[in-house]
GROMACS .gro file of C-alpha atoms in nm:
model
  398
    1MET     CA    1  11.344  -9.503  -7.963
    2ARG     CA    2  11.664  -9.315  -7.917
    3ILE     CA    3  11.662  -8.974  -7.761
    4SER     CA    4  11.964  -8.762  -7.835
    5THR     CA    5  12.133  -8.530  -7.594
    6SER     CA    6  12.022  -8.231  -7.801
    7GLN     CA    7  11.661  -8.343  -7.770
    8ILE     CA    8  11.698  -8.374  -7.396
    9TYR     CA    9  11.845  -8.025  -7.380
   10SER     CA   10  11.571  -7.885  -7.604
   11GLN     CA   11  11.291  -8.040  -7.401
   12THR     CA   12  11.454  -7.925  -7.081
   13MET     CA   13  11.484  -7.566  -7.202
   14ASN     CA   14  11.121  -7.574  -7.320
   15SER     CA   15  11.020  -7.680  -6.972
   16VAL     CA   16  11.223  -7.399  -6.823
   17SER     CA   17  11.064  -7.150  -7.062
   18LYS     CA   18  10.712  -7.272  -6.996
   19SER     CA   19  10.751  -7.276  -6.619
   20LEU     CA   20  10.907  -6.928  -6.631
   21ASN     CA   21  10.619  -6.796  -6.845
   22ASP     CA   22  10.368  -6.950  -6.605
   23TYR     CA   23  10.550  -6.796  -6.313
   24MET     CA   24  10.565  -6.454  -6.483
   25ASP     CA   25  10.194  -6.470  -6.574
   26VAL     CA   26  10.096  -6.540  -6.216
   27ASN     CA   27  10.338  -6.273  -6.095
   28SER     CA   28  10.174  -6.026  -6.335
   29TRP     CA   29   9.831  -6.115  -6.199
   30VAL     CA   30   9.957  -6.061  -5.847
   31SER     CA   31  10.108  -5.727  -5.946
   32THR     CA   32   9.793  -5.598  -6.119
   33GLN     CA   33   9.547  -5.795  -5.905
   34LYS     CA   34   9.367  -5.875  -6.232
   35GLU     CA   35   9.308  -6.207  -6.399
   36ILE     CA   36   9.267  -6.044  -6.740
   37ASN     CA   37   9.570  -5.846  -6.848
   38ALA     CA   38   9.557  -5.933  -7.218
   39PRO     CA   39   9.287  -6.065  -7.454
   40SER     CA   40   9.457  -6.404  -7.457
   41ASP     CA   41   9.399  -6.445  -7.083
   42ASP     CA   42   9.020  -6.467  -7.137
   43PRO     CA   43   8.887  -6.360  -7.479
   44ALA     CA   44   8.520  -6.372  -7.375
   45GLY     CA   45   8.588  -6.195  -7.047
   46MET     CA   46   8.795  -5.928  -7.223
   47ALA     CA   47   8.507  -5.865  -7.467
   48ASN     CA   48   8.272  -5.810  -7.172
   49VAL     CA   49   8.522  -5.574  -7.010
   50VAL     CA   50   8.560  -5.374  -7.333
   51ASN     CA   51   8.180  -5.337  -7.364
   52LEU     CA   52   8.147  -5.237  -7.000
   53ARG     CA   53   8.424  -4.978  -7.030
   54GLY     CA   54   8.259  -4.832  -7.340
   55TYR     CA   55   7.931  -4.803  -7.151
   56ASP     CA   56   8.110  -4.642  -6.857
   57ALA     CA   57   8.274  -4.387  -7.091
   58ALA     CA   58   7.930  -4.283  -7.215
   59LEU     CA   59   7.803  -4.261  -6.857
   60GLU     CA   60   8.106  -4.051  -6.763
   61GLN     CA   61   8.026  -3.797  -7.038
   62TYR     CA   62   7.664  -3.774  -6.922
   63TYR     CA   63   7.781  -3.739  -6.563
   64ASN     CA   64   8.027  -3.462  -6.650
   65ASN     CA   65   7.755  -3.280  -6.846
   66ALA     CA   66   7.516  -3.314  -6.552
   67GLU     CA   67   7.775  -3.184  -6.307
   68MET     CA   68   7.851  -2.884  -6.531
   69ALA     CA   69   7.482  -2.810  -6.588
   70GLY     CA   70   7.423  -2.837  -6.214
   71GLU     CA   71   7.691  -2.576  -6.147
   72TYR     CA   72   7.545  -2.337  -6.406
   73LEU     CA   73   7.190  -2.380  -6.283
   74GLY     CA   74   7.294  -2.355  -5.918
   75SER     CA   75   7.468  -2.024  -5.988
   76ALA     CA   76   7.166  -1.895  -6.181
   77ASP     CA   77   6.935  -1.999  -5.898
   78GLY     CA   78   7.145  -1.812  -5.641
   79LEU     CA   79   7.158  -1.501  -5.858
   80LEU     CA   80   6.782  -1.500  -5.910
   81ILE     CA   81   6.735  -1.519  -5.534
   82LYS     CA   82   6.944  -1.200  -5.511
   83ALA     CA   83   6.733  -1.049  -5.789
   84SER     CA   84   6.419  -1.134  -5.594
   85THR     CA   85   6.556  -0.956  -5.289
   86THR     CA   86   6.634  -0.651  -5.505
   87MET     CA   87   6.282  -0.660  -5.646
   88SER     CA   88   6.139  -0.622  -5.296
   89SER     CA   89   6.322  -0.289  -5.271
   90VAL     CA   90   6.210  -0.187  -5.621
   91LEU     CA   91   5.845  -0.249  -5.539
   92GLU     CA   92   5.879  -0.062  -5.211
   93GLN     CA   93   6.023   0.245  -5.384
   94ILE     CA   94   5.762   0.242  -5.662
   95GLU     CA   95   5.485   0.213  -5.405
   96GLN     CA   96   5.622   0.513  -5.216
   97ALA     CA   97   5.643   0.721  -5.536
   98SER     CA   98   5.278   0.641  -5.615
   99THR     CA   99   5.138   0.782  -5.289
  100GLY     CA  100   5.144   1.149  -5.398
  101THR     CA  101   5.293   1.259  -5.064
  102TYR     CA  102   5.635   1.360  -5.198
  103THR     CA  103   5.765   1.682  -5.348
  104ASP     CA  104   5.903   1.682  -5.702
  105ALA     CA  105   6.258   1.676  -5.566
  106GLN     CA  106   6.178   1.381  -5.337
  107SER     CA  107   6.008   1.197  -5.620
  108GLN     CA  108   6.316   1.245  -5.835
  109SER     CA  109   6.533   1.107  -5.555
  110ILE     CA  110   6.313   0.796  -5.553
  111SER     CA  111   6.351   0.778  -5.931
  112VAL     CA  112   6.728   0.776  -5.888
  113GLU     CA  113   6.700   0.496  -5.629
  114ILE     CA  114   6.480   0.288  -5.859
  115GLN     CA  115   6.735   0.337  -6.139
  116GLY     CA  116   7.006   0.216  -5.900
  117TYR     CA  117   6.811  -0.103  -5.831
  118LEU     CA  118   6.763  -0.146  -6.205
  119ASP     CA  119   7.142  -0.120  -6.244
  120SER     CA  120   7.178  -0.399  -5.987
  121LEU     CA  121   6.929  -0.620  -6.170
  122LEU     CA  122   7.107  -0.561  -6.499
  123ALA     CA  123   7.438  -0.659  -6.335
  124ILE     CA  124   7.277  -0.983  -6.215
  125ALA     CA  125   7.142  -1.048  -6.565
  126ASN     CA  126   7.497  -1.005  -6.699
  127SER     CA  127   7.652  -1.253  -6.453
  128LYS     CA  128   7.899  -1.518  -6.568
  129MET     CA  129   7.996  -1.873  -6.480
  130GLY     CA  130   8.365  -1.874  -6.563
  131SER     CA  131   8.378  -1.714  -6.908
  132ASP     CA  132   8.015  -1.796  -6.996
  133TYR     CA  133   7.718  -1.565  -6.945
  134LEU     CA  134   7.437  -1.746  -6.761
  135PHE     CA  135   7.142  -1.550  -6.899
  136SER     CA  136   7.242  -1.511  -7.263
  137GLY     CA  137   7.096  -1.836  -7.396
  138GLU     CA  138   7.323  -2.010  -7.646
  139ALA     CA  139   7.527  -1.692  -7.697
  140THR     CA  140   7.734  -1.756  -7.385
  141ASP     CA  141   8.016  -1.531  -7.506
  142THR     CA  142   7.783  -1.230  -7.546
  143SER     CA  143   7.689  -0.996  -7.264
  144PRO     CA  144   7.308  -1.024  -7.244
  145TYR     CA  145   7.219  -0.665  -7.162
  146ASP     CA  146   7.335  -0.311  -7.235
  147TYR     CA  147   7.171   0.024  -7.178
  148ILE     CA  148   7.040   0.224  -7.473
  149PRO     CA  149   6.813   0.532  -7.468
  150GLY     CA  150   6.443   0.449  -7.467
  151VAL     CA  151   6.122   0.644  -7.425
  152THR     CA  152   5.823   0.656  -7.195
  153VAL     CA  153   5.527   0.842  -7.343
  154THR     CA  154   5.396   1.072  -7.069
  155GLY     CA  155   5.133   1.264  -7.268
  156ASP     CA  156   4.846   1.189  -7.505
  157SER     CA  157   5.091   1.134  -7.791
  158PRO     CA  158   5.308   1.038  -7.972
  159ALA     CA  159   5.271   0.660  -7.971
  160LYS     CA  160   5.578   0.441  -7.919
  161SER     CA  161   5.547   0.329  -8.278
  162ASP     CA  162   5.605   0.690  -8.386
  163PHE     CA  163   5.968   0.682  -8.272
  164GLY     CA  164   6.255   0.584  -8.497
  165GLU     CA  165   6.618   0.556  -8.396
  166ILE     CA  166   6.723   0.691  -8.056
  167SER     CA  167   7.095   0.737  -8.001
  168GLY     CA  168   7.335   0.879  -7.745
  169GLU     CA  169   7.397   0.833  -7.374
  170LEU     CA  170   7.200   0.939  -7.069
  171ASP     CA  171   7.300   1.055  -6.724
  172ASP     CA  172   6.950   1.151  -6.609
  173PRO     CA  173   6.615   1.121  -6.786
  174VAL     CA  174   6.533   1.394  -7.038
  175ILE     CA  175   6.184   1.549  -7.031
  176VAL     CA  176   6.044   1.655  -7.371
  177GLN     CA  177   5.729   1.859  -7.438
  178PHE     CA  178   5.601   1.986  -7.773
  179THR     CA  179   5.503   2.352  -7.773
  180SER     CA  180   5.311   2.368  -8.101
  181ASP     CA  181   5.062   2.161  -8.296
  182GLY     CA  182   5.162   2.003  -8.624
  183THR     CA  183   5.263   1.700  -8.825
  184ILE     CA  184   5.628   1.604  -8.825
  185GLY     CA  185   5.775   1.603  -9.172
  186THR     CA  186   5.504   1.840  -9.295
  187ASP     CA  187   5.490   2.132  -9.052
  188THR     CA  188   5.745   2.325  -8.852
  189VAL     CA  189   5.711   2.196  -8.495
  190SER     CA  190   5.865   2.344  -8.181
  191TYR     CA  191   5.954   2.168  -7.859
  192THR     CA  192   6.119   2.222  -7.523
  193TYR     CA  193   6.327   1.984  -7.316
  194SER     CA  194   6.489   1.967  -6.972
  195LEU     CA  195   6.812   1.788  -6.882
  196ASP     CA  196   6.785   1.856  -6.508
  197GLY     CA  197   6.442   1.732  -6.408
  198GLY     CA  198   6.243   2.041  -6.508
  199ARG     CA  199   6.444   2.305  -6.327
  200THR     CA  200   6.563   2.461  -6.653
  201TRP     CA  201   6.437   2.424  -7.009
  202LEU     CA  202   6.593   2.444  -7.353
  203THR     CA  203   6.410   2.491  -7.682
  204GLY     CA  204   6.434   2.339  -8.027
  205SER     CA  205   6.233   2.304  -8.346
  206LEU     CA  206   6.187   2.071  -8.642
  207THR     CA  207   6.157   2.212  -8.991
  208THR     CA  208   5.937   2.048  -9.253
  209THR     CA  209   6.231   1.830  -9.362
  210ASP     CA  210   6.377   1.759  -9.019
  211LEU     CA  211   6.279   1.448  -8.821
  212THR     CA  212   6.536   1.441  -8.539
  213LEU     CA  213   6.503   1.609  -8.200
  214GLU     CA  214   6.841   1.709  -8.057
  215LEU     CA  215   6.833   1.674  -7.680
  216GLY     CA  216   7.181   1.742  -7.551
  217ASP     CA  217   7.375   1.416  -7.579
  218VAL     CA  218   7.070   1.231  -7.711
  219SER     CA  219   6.905   1.238  -8.054
  220VAL     CA  220   6.549   1.115  -8.107
  221GLU     CA  221   6.424   1.049  -8.458
  222MET     CA  222   6.049   1.074  -8.520
  223ASN     CA  223   5.858   0.907  -8.801
  224THR     CA  224   5.720   1.119  -9.082
  225GLY     CA  225   5.351   1.190  -9.039
  226THR     CA  226   5.352   1.184  -8.657
  227ALA     CA  227   5.090   1.426  -8.526
  228VAL     CA  228   5.173   1.623  -8.211
  229THR     CA  229   4.990   1.884  -8.002
  230ALA     CA  230   5.119   2.156  -7.771
  231TRP     CA  231   5.159   2.055  -7.408
  232ASP     CA  232   4.912   2.223  -7.171
  233GLU     CA  233   5.048   2.244  -6.816
  234ASN     CA  234   4.708   2.336  -6.673
  235ASP     CA  235   4.546   2.001  -6.746
  236ASP     CA  236   4.856   1.795  -6.838
  237THR     CA  237   4.743   1.722  -7.192
  238GLY     CA  238   4.928   1.730  -7.521
  239SER     CA  239   5.240   1.559  -7.655
  240SER     CA  240   5.526   1.477  -7.419
  241PHE     CA  241   5.767   1.197  -7.341
  242VAL     CA  242   6.068   1.114  -7.127
  243VAL     CA  243   6.391   0.971  -7.263
  244ARG     CA  244   6.530   0.722  -7.010
  245ASN     CA  245   6.749   0.412  -7.020
  246SER     CA  246   6.625   0.089  -7.172
  247ALA     CA  247   6.790  -0.250  -7.126
  248VAL     CA  248   6.848  -0.409  -7.467
  249TYR     CA  249   6.886  -0.786  -7.485
  250ASN     CA  250   7.172  -0.905  -7.708
  251GLY     CA  251   7.163  -1.273  -7.624
  252SER     CA  252   7.012  -1.573  -7.799
  253ASP     CA  253   6.645  -1.667  -7.795
  254ALA     CA  254   6.736  -2.032  -7.731
  255ALA     CA  255   6.916  -2.179  -7.431
  256MET     CA  256   7.235  -2.385  -7.446
  257SER     CA  257   7.149  -2.750  -7.383
  258VAL     CA  258   7.349  -3.063  -7.297
  259ASN     CA  259   7.262  -3.431  -7.281
  260ILE     CA  260   7.270  -3.558  -6.923
  261SER     CA  261   7.149  -3.910  -7.004
  262GLU     CA  262   7.043  -4.104  -7.309
  263GLY     CA  263   6.739  -3.921  -7.445
  264THR     CA  264   6.747  -3.651  -7.174
  265GLU     CA  265   6.853  -3.296  -7.259
  266ILE     CA  266   6.865  -3.008  -7.012
  267ASP     CA  267   6.893  -2.630  -7.065
  268MET     CA  268   7.201  -2.531  -6.866
  269THR     CA  269   7.172  -2.161  -6.949
  270THR     CA  270   6.866  -1.936  -6.951
  271VAL     CA  271   6.726  -1.689  -7.203
  272GLY     CA  272   6.749  -1.359  -7.016
  273SER     CA  273   6.461  -1.193  -7.197
  274ASP     CA  274   6.226  -1.463  -7.063
  275ILE     CA  275   6.305  -1.343  -6.710
  276PHE     CA  276   6.394  -0.976  -6.738
  277GLY     CA  277   6.231  -0.866  -7.063
  278GLY     CA  278   6.379  -0.543  -7.199
  279VAL     CA  279   6.415  -0.447  -7.564
  280ASP     CA  280   6.484  -0.695  -7.844
  281GLY     CA  281   6.828  -0.608  -7.982
  282GLY     CA  282   6.731  -0.745  -8.322
  283THR     CA  283   6.409  -0.551  -8.376
  284GLY     CA  284   6.455  -0.257  -8.139
  285THR     CA  285   6.108  -0.314  -7.994
  286ALA     CA  286   6.016  -0.401  -7.638
  287TYR     CA  287   5.930  -0.760  -7.555
  288SER     CA  288   5.566  -0.830  -7.479
  289ASP     CA  289   5.428  -0.777  -7.130
  290PRO     CA  290   5.498  -0.866  -6.859
  291ASN     CA  291   5.831  -0.695  -6.919
  292LEU     CA  292   6.031  -0.638  -6.600
  293PHE     CA  293   6.304  -0.405  -6.724
  294GLU     CA  294   6.073  -0.187  -6.935
  295SER     CA  295   5.815  -0.160  -6.657
  296ILE     CA  296   6.081  -0.050  -6.409
  297SER     CA  297   6.220   0.198  -6.666
  298ASP     CA  298   5.871   0.345  -6.703
  299ALA     CA  299   5.852   0.378  -6.323
  300VAL     CA  300   6.185   0.565  -6.331
  301ALA     CA  301   6.044   0.808  -6.592
  302TYR     CA  302   5.711   0.871  -6.416
  303ALA     CA  303   5.876   0.919  -6.077
  304TRP     CA  304   6.120   1.162  -6.244
  305ILE     CA  305   5.832   1.390  -6.352
  306GLY     CA  306   5.630   1.331  -6.032
  307ASN     CA  307   5.330   1.161  -6.196
  308GLU     CA  308   5.212   0.946  -5.905
  309ASP     CA  309   4.907   0.808  -6.089
  310ALA     CA  310   5.124   0.678  -6.372
  311VAL     CA  311   5.373   0.539  -6.117
  312ALA     CA  312   5.083   0.349  -5.957
  313ASP     CA  313   5.003   0.196  -6.296
  314THR     CA  314   5.362   0.081  -6.334
  315LEU     CA  315   5.340  -0.079  -5.988
  316VAL     CA  316   5.080  -0.318  -6.128
  317ALA     CA  317   5.294  -0.390  -6.434
  318VAL     CA  318   5.611  -0.445  -6.229
  319ASN     CA  319   5.424  -0.682  -5.995
  320GLU     CA  320   5.305  -0.888  -6.292
  321ALA     CA  321   5.657  -0.899  -6.432
  322TYR     CA  322   5.790  -1.001  -6.091
  323LYS     CA  323   5.542  -1.291  -6.082
  324GLU     CA  324   5.671  -1.405  -6.420
  325MET     CA  325   6.024  -1.379  -6.285
  326THR     CA  326   5.938  -1.603  -5.989
  327ASN     CA  327   5.786  -1.855  -6.232
  328MET     CA  328   6.115  -1.860  -6.422
  329MET     CA  329   6.302  -1.897  -6.093
  330ALA     CA  330   6.093  -2.206  -6.024
  331ASP     CA  331   6.180  -2.337  -6.372
  332VAL     CA  332   6.553  -2.290  -6.308
  333GLY     CA  333   6.515  -2.461  -5.970
  334ALA     CA  334   6.329  -2.753  -6.126
  335ARG     CA  335   6.601  -2.797  -6.389
  336GLU     CA  336   6.865  -2.786  -6.117
  337GLU     CA  337   6.682  -3.049  -5.910
  338LYS     CA  338   6.635  -3.275  -6.212
  339THR     CA  339   7.002  -3.245  -6.299
  340GLU     CA  340   7.109  -3.330  -5.943
  341PHE     CA  341   6.882  -3.637  -5.940
  342ILE     CA  342   7.018  -3.766  -6.270
  343SER     CA  343   7.376  -3.690  -6.165
  344THR     CA  344   7.327  -3.898  -5.849
  345SER     CA  345   7.168  -4.179  -6.049
  346LEU     CA  346   7.458  -4.176  -6.295
  347SER     CA  347   7.704  -4.195  -6.008
  348TYR     CA  348   7.531  -4.504  -5.867
  349THR     CA  349   7.512  -4.663  -6.212
  350ARG     CA  350   7.882  -4.605  -6.271
  351GLU     CA  351   7.958  -4.772  -5.938
  352ARG     CA  352   7.762  -5.080  -6.045
  353VAL     CA  353   7.940  -5.086  -6.383
  354SER     CA  354   8.274  -5.057  -6.203
  355ASP     CA  355   8.175  -5.352  -5.982
  356ALA     CA  356   8.081  -5.554  -6.292
  357ILE     CA  357   8.419  -5.480  -6.450
  358SER     CA  358   8.593  -5.580  -6.128
  359ASN     CA  359   8.398  -5.904  -6.107
  360GLU     CA  360   8.500  -5.981  -6.464
  361GLU     CA  361   8.871  -5.901  -6.447
  362ASP     CA  362   8.981  -5.879  -6.083
  363ALA     CA  363   9.161  -6.172  -5.929
  364ASP     CA  364   9.114  -6.353  -5.597
  365SER     CA  365   9.411  -6.239  -5.388
  366ALA     CA  366   9.421  -6.553  -5.172
  367ALA     CA  367   9.401  -6.784  -5.473
  368LEU     CA  368   9.670  -6.582  -5.651
  369THR     CA  369   9.904  -6.621  -5.354
  370ILE     CA  370   9.865  -6.999  -5.371
  371GLU     CA  371   9.908  -6.997  -5.750
  372LEU     CA  372  10.221  -6.784  -5.719
  373SER     CA  373  10.372  -7.021  -5.464
  374LYS     CA  374  10.289  -7.319  -5.686
  375ALA     CA  375  10.434  -7.153  -5.998
  376GLU     CA  376  10.747  -7.052  -5.812
  377TYR     CA  377  10.791  -7.406  -5.671
  378ILE     CA  378  10.751  -7.560  -6.018
  379TYR     CA  379  10.991  -7.314  -6.171
  380GLN     CA  380  11.253  -7.381  -5.904
  381ALA     CA  381  11.207  -7.753  -5.949
  382VAL     CA  382  11.247  -7.726  -6.324
  383LEU     CA  383  11.557  -7.515  -6.280
  384SER     CA  384  11.704  -7.774  -6.047
  385SER     CA  385  11.631  -8.056  -6.287
  386THR     CA  386  11.765  -7.855  -6.577
  387SER     CA  387  12.084  -7.790  -6.387
  388ASP     CA  388  12.130  -8.163  -6.340
  389VAL     CA  389  12.060  -8.239  -6.706
  390ILE     CA  390  12.286  -7.968  -6.838
  391GLY     CA  391  12.562  -8.082  -6.604
  392MET     CA  392  12.555  -8.438  -6.736
  393SER     CA  393  12.845  -8.566  -6.947
  394ILE     CA  394  12.957  -8.906  -7.086
  395LEU     CA  395  13.137  -8.965  -6.761
  396ASP     CA  396  12.797  -9.003  -6.588
  397TYR     CA  397  12.736  -9.315  -6.797
  398LEU     CA  398  13.069  -9.489  -6.714
   0.00000   0.00000   0.00000
């Protein structure tokens, strides 16, 4: 069989190309320290790597969610600890106001202090993590609480259900006493009110068609058919109430949740009304007892008028609400602990997945060094042989 010079050249160049490709492949493995750099290197191994990387991507998302939830819950936990410290001062002030050993002026000073602590609690309830409110449920872009005027009934009547819309802004509580008997919307009814804690009084009246009491910067609408009686200072009976601040909840009734593992969801925010209570912004009615913010607001009102017996009653209500708050603190702490545990578990799992990927695609450095030397030797040998072949001419056969 004759072999032409062109065939010799072709075969020689093929050998050069193959040895160069082999050398470059090994060089690539050395550079990346991986045996699998393309599907053609190991189709089955590459399929395993792709599956493992997909699993790791899912684990990474769970891990990131867990880390974020842990930060939110950790912040909420720390804030509730501050709230608990504030509550110790609230309870101390309410207890002092219930002893009956203070003058009206001193009792009003305590009322102002209690209101100050309520301001602090409301600020805690409105705390953020970045741009998200922690205690607004799913409505993380909505400030959970605002102040609106509310009422504490301090006499025999009216009932809270007898009040309609209350509007305006308050500096100090407003004391209101009716000075005649009658039915609102039917009779002409007179009343008196004080904007300075009872030192001075102003008067007003409702005609048979008028339902709204004008109290300085505050207006209080009464429902038609509400029966009132004149206030008797001798035995503290009749119809009276105090307009004071209420904390209205504007957040969501459901918490914002994230998946922190397959089949595991965690509430990373908290519904503020479950902890602090207040007034439902949707209905305008107070949340059911125990209601921390409303109970403290009642204590502010009763201390403002110096009614120590009523303050003592609010002490019981505030204590019950504080117990509920500590239960919710425990719930936040439990969610935080669960999130930390799962986050740690995810971290360990991702390490094992990373090891599995490495075992599948990483190369043996020592073996690669030998392979590189072998490939380089072969390539150099082929080049040398090729040089000899290409340099041949007819003269070599003479």
